[in-house]
Amino acid sequence: MFHRPNSDLARVDRLQRAAFEYFLRYSDPSTGLVADTSREGSPSSTAATGFGLSCYPVAVERGWIGRDEAVRRVLTTLRFFAGSRQASDAQATGHRGFYYHFLDMRTGERTWRSELSTIDSTLLLVGALTAAAYFTGASANEAEIRLLALRLYERAEWTWALNRGDTVTMGWRPPGRFLKYRWHGYSEAQLLYVLALGSPTHPIAPENYEAFTTAHEWLTVEERTHLHAGALFIHLFPHAWIDFRSIRDRGMRERASDYFANTRRAIELQRAYAEENPHGFSGYCRDLWGLSACHAPRGWMRLRDGRWQILLGYAARGAPFGADDGTLVPWASLAGLPFEPDACLASLAHLMWRYPGLMREERLPGGFNPSLPGAGPEGWVDDRIVGLDQGLSVMMIENWRSGLIWELTRGIPAITRGLRKGGFEGGWLSAPVSRV
């Protein structure tokens, strides 16, 4: 990492630590489940729980939590999922090795009539594998972490989730109905396909990954080939775990690119879009961007400048072609640090200077809209702190600072096996695997 001003590093360190402490404050001590958001009564998010499992190694390395406490917390979570009820009725925690999107924090039962989610289960399982890759000590507790993480991963029936198709379904609802949508085309499910390909018990085939990639939308932007997805989180989630620098599948080899470079382009496209600001929203500039999935008010509302604008509620906003209603995610500059550190540090400094009222519990909220009337220049500010955002921030900051998560996951056999079965070559995949 290049040398940065001490003020930049101190600010990032404070935000990273505060983001991690979300998982201490908003987790249940008996189940280890992590709340979806900071709102009172929020259910657990299976995905946020997976992010939390991945963040404990960072916290131990940074000295924010003792190793023994981290082991205890990870074990609590893994023991809960290993012992949770797998059944096809609506009160279970999961079915066929997958888990419902939202769970009751105390009982772990399905809540909000949510779906059995293949992507949220992926994020939980990769979190478990990441924790297992870090806690490699000889103690009985650390050995149990490794045993339970592998058991959970091996239990997932990826071939069942294909539902006799060539791509993985997005989910399933009790008592027995698959969702009609599938993971087909560039999305955060790139991580799902890597785990599904690498499964030692229920692996999908390389042909399934090929079917996933056939729907990729390739664009030419300023004479450069770009794999398009509007919402920023799509470009970021898989990178939280996998170091995609210089490793390429067939599609990237054919276009002389890689997914890391593609995400750098996505950030630049967002910055250019914000600078152009085609809809004239308040605050947009090269140092204020971040169009992604987040909450906002819903319906027609009057902006500060007197115009009426339809607000989208919870939606995946994006650039340059995605939906845009003036709502931005303030965590973009943190999650983008491994890709464009100078631009992201400048953006973070601008955000903190221009919108000092954004902070909630010393953390960045899920979203804000400076075009809407509000008590300060921030306009509308989400009252939620979102677990996914906090976990992504912790991990991406650490990948920029030390590369810890990438180092851990390069040694996970399931990930290297899945990447190779997906046709990835080059870069660190060409080096010998350091751990079995």
XYZ file of C-alpha atoms in Angstrom, residues 144-425:
282
model
C -14.432 -27.407 15.846
C -14.755 -24.194 13.821
C -13.035 -25.900 10.903
C -15.133 -29.047 11.268
C -18.462 -27.183 11.423
C -17.641 -24.826 8.555
C -16.861 -27.763 6.288
C -19.958 -29.641 7.455
C -22.206 -26.668 6.639
C -20.610 -26.211 3.236
C -20.869 -29.892 2.332
C -24.549 -29.940 3.300
C -25.612 -27.413 0.629
C -27.278 -29.238 -2.280
C -26.288 -27.010 -5.181
C -27.497 -29.506 -7.774
C -30.975 -29.424 -6.202
C -30.925 -25.620 -6.487
C -30.544 -25.962 -10.265
C -34.132 -27.307 -10.327
C -33.382 -29.258 -13.493
C -32.196 -26.108 -15.283
C -28.802 -24.949 -16.476
C -28.453 -22.066 -13.980
C -29.004 -21.840 -10.219
C -32.383 -20.598 -9.027
C -32.559 -17.551 -6.770
C -34.465 -19.436 -4.116
C -37.331 -21.585 -2.946
C -40.446 -21.174 -0.802
C -42.126 -23.751 1.413
C -43.705 -26.157 1.069
C -42.120 -26.774 -2.342
C -41.977 -24.003 -4.936
C -38.830 -22.656 -6.574
C -38.682 -18.966 -7.424
C -39.074 -18.375 -11.154
C -35.946 -16.219 -11.415
C -32.460 -17.623 -11.870
C -28.920 -16.348 -11.494
C -28.291 -15.722 -15.172
C -25.918 -12.911 -16.112
C -23.331 -10.843 -14.269
C -24.281 -10.350 -10.638
C -23.136 -10.938 -7.096
C -23.906 -14.607 -7.793
C -20.442 -14.954 -9.308
C -19.431 -15.887 -5.764
C -22.291 -18.409 -5.593
C -21.096 -20.179 -8.727
C -17.547 -20.444 -7.388
C -18.773 -22.159 -4.214
C -21.226 -24.342 -6.127
C -18.532 -25.467 -8.567
C -16.104 -26.180 -5.744
C -18.477 -28.255 -3.615
C -17.004 -31.660 -2.702
C -20.470 -33.187 -2.242
C -23.036 -31.574 -4.580
C -21.069 -29.687 -7.264
C -22.608 -28.102 -10.306
C -20.827 -28.470 -13.649
C -18.607 -26.045 -15.572
C -21.411 -25.903 -18.129
C -23.629 -24.271 -15.512
C -21.108 -21.473 -15.051
C -20.925 -21.065 -18.819
C -24.718 -20.742 -18.911
C -24.510 -18.054 -16.207
C -21.979 -16.035 -18.223
C -23.847 -16.218 -21.542
C -26.141 -13.419 -20.352
C -23.294 -11.051 -19.445
C -23.875 -7.596 -20.908
C -20.655 -6.350 -22.502
C -20.436 -2.681 -23.455
C -17.851 -0.554 -25.201
C -17.181 2.586 -23.176
C -14.599 5.018 -24.544
C -13.093 2.223 -26.630
C -12.806 -0.048 -23.594
C -14.776 -3.235 -23.055
C -16.823 -3.214 -19.884
C -18.990 -5.869 -18.233
C -22.014 -3.863 -17.181
C -24.013 -3.935 -13.968
C -25.535 -0.704 -12.748
C -25.636 -1.176 -8.975
C -22.276 -0.790 -7.278
C -22.679 -3.688 -4.833
C -22.757 -6.189 -7.705
C -19.221 -5.195 -8.623
C -18.041 -5.350 -5.012
C -19.542 -8.314 -3.160
C -17.539 -11.131 -4.817
C -14.321 -9.106 -4.411
C -14.788 -8.892 -0.660
C -13.642 -12.521 -0.585
C -11.916 -13.303 -3.880
C -8.802 -11.596 -5.209
C -9.697 -11.270 -8.890
C -6.525 -9.406 -9.854
C -5.056 -10.977 -13.005
C -7.160 -14.150 -12.862
C -9.480 -14.544 -15.823
C -12.269 -16.791 -16.992
C -12.851 -17.325 -20.696
C -14.909 -14.163 -21.160
C -12.286 -11.964 -19.531
C -9.426 -13.638 -21.427
C -11.190 -12.974 -24.714
C -11.450 -9.283 -23.801
C -7.986 -8.914 -22.262
C -9.429 -7.786 -18.938
C -10.228 -9.152 -15.487
C -12.970 -8.603 -12.920
C -10.800 -6.356 -10.760
C -10.086 -3.990 -13.653
C -13.768 -4.150 -14.552
C -14.759 -2.970 -11.083
C -12.288 -0.102 -11.361
C -14.073 0.914 -14.555
C -17.443 0.638 -12.818
C -16.274 3.093 -10.163
C -14.971 5.475 -12.795
C -18.283 5.263 -14.662
C -20.140 6.131 -11.460
C -17.857 9.101 -10.834
C -18.258 10.335 -14.404
C -22.027 9.943 -14.189
C -22.170 11.875 -10.919
C -20.041 14.632 -12.449
C -22.363 14.866 -15.453
C -25.392 14.700 -13.127
C -27.957 14.365 -15.935
C -30.949 14.753 -13.583
C -29.593 17.747 -11.698
C -29.600 16.195 -8.220
C -28.023 18.031 -5.283
C -24.448 17.258 -4.342
C -23.507 14.975 -7.240
C -19.879 15.408 -8.343
C -16.765 13.300 -8.941
C -16.266 13.197 -5.180
C -19.870 12.287 -4.365
C -21.156 9.138 -6.034
C -22.355 5.705 -4.960
C -25.437 4.360 -6.702
C -26.367 0.985 -5.315
C -29.135 -0.944 -3.575
C -30.517 0.957 -0.588
C -33.662 2.245 1.059
C -35.296 5.629 0.431
C -38.740 7.175 0.769
C -41.291 5.982 -1.769
C -43.620 7.998 -3.976
C -43.717 11.511 -5.373
C -41.894 14.059 -3.246
C -40.862 17.691 -3.674
C -37.110 18.295 -3.829
C -35.246 21.201 -2.294
C -35.294 23.015 -5.631
C -39.086 22.724 -5.921
C -39.199 19.942 -8.518
C -41.288 16.838 -7.982
C -39.413 13.549 -8.104
C -40.624 9.989 -7.718
C -38.648 8.236 -4.991
C -38.122 4.519 -5.444
C -38.186 3.133 -1.903
C -35.909 0.125 -1.626
C -34.328 -0.288 -5.063
C -31.072 -1.085 -6.820
C -29.887 2.250 -8.170
C -27.041 2.314 -10.660
C -24.999 4.127 -13.255
C -24.772 4.904 -16.043
C -28.059 3.251 -17.055
C -29.619 2.223 -13.765
C -32.364 3.869 -11.757
C -31.512 7.172 -10.086
C -33.653 9.273 -7.748
C -30.921 11.268 -6.012
C -30.309 8.664 -3.286
C -26.704 7.624 -2.680
C -24.891 5.136 -0.457
C -22.245 6.848 1.694
C -20.204 3.667 2.167
C -19.107 3.589 -1.493
C -15.812 5.346 -0.830
C -14.898 2.776 1.844
C -15.837 -0.297 -0.176
C -14.029 1.026 -3.250
C -10.651 1.538 -1.561
C -8.876 -1.526 -3.033
C -9.748 -0.373 -6.559
C -9.353 3.427 -6.614
C -7.753 4.435 -3.298
C -6.900 8.036 -4.201
C -10.370 8.748 -5.597
C -12.048 7.014 -2.662
C -10.017 8.837 -0.023
C -10.836 12.143 -1.709
C -14.496 11.143 -1.810
C -14.461 10.164 1.868
C -12.884 13.479 2.863
C -15.488 15.354 0.814
C -18.312 13.345 2.366
C -17.152 13.978 5.923
C -16.631 17.694 5.278
C -19.789 18.382 3.296
C -22.205 16.129 5.197
C -21.113 16.022 8.857
C -24.600 14.995 10.007
C -24.491 11.649 8.223
C -22.964 9.609 11.014
C -25.200 7.294 13.034
C -23.583 5.623 16.045
C -20.210 6.605 14.496
C -21.184 4.573 11.416
C -22.356 5.498 7.940
C -26.075 4.891 7.337
C -27.612 2.826 4.570
C -28.289 5.804 2.310
C -29.062 9.497 2.056
C -30.608 11.911 -0.417
C -29.284 15.495 -0.302
C -31.875 16.575 -2.885
C -34.687 16.123 -0.354
C -35.445 18.705 2.342
C -33.874 17.925 5.674
C -32.383 19.373 8.821
C -28.992 19.812 7.176
C -27.241 19.498 3.812
C -27.600 15.714 4.084
C -31.323 15.973 3.286
C -33.057 12.665 3.931
C -30.888 10.230 5.898
C -31.785 6.576 6.433
C -32.300 5.807 10.106
C -30.918 2.304 9.544
C -27.374 1.067 9.897
C -27.237 -1.944 7.565
C -25.256 -5.048 8.481
C -24.259 -5.843 4.901
C -22.813 -2.352 4.412
C -20.818 -2.547 7.633
C -19.378 -5.960 6.822
C -18.473 -4.993 3.279
C -16.733 -1.865 4.570
C -14.682 -3.779 7.141
C -13.554 -6.356 4.605
C -12.785 -3.998 1.727
C -10.845 -1.619 3.945
C -8.813 -4.572 5.180
C -8.203 -5.882 1.676
C -6.805 -2.432 0.868
C -4.783 -2.152 4.070
C -3.319 -5.643 4.348
C -4.993 -8.041 1.908
C -5.905 -10.287 4.862
C -9.198 -11.669 3.553
C -7.764 -12.283 0.082
C -4.790 -14.054 1.623
C -7.075 -16.301 3.645
C -9.407 -17.216 0.799
C -6.577 -17.967 -1.625
C -5.868 -20.929 0.644
C -9.450 -22.255 0.773
C -9.592 -25.386 -1.439
C -13.282 -24.871 -2.249
C -12.583 -21.450 -3.749
C -9.519 -22.434 -5.764
C -11.307 -25.573 -6.974
C -14.396 -23.601 -7.960
C -12.404 -20.951 -9.821
C -10.455 -23.539 -11.777
C -13.618 -25.446 -12.681
C -15.062 -22.133 -13.885
C -12.134 -21.779 -16.278
C -10.176 -19.160 -14.343
C -6.437 -19.066 -15.001
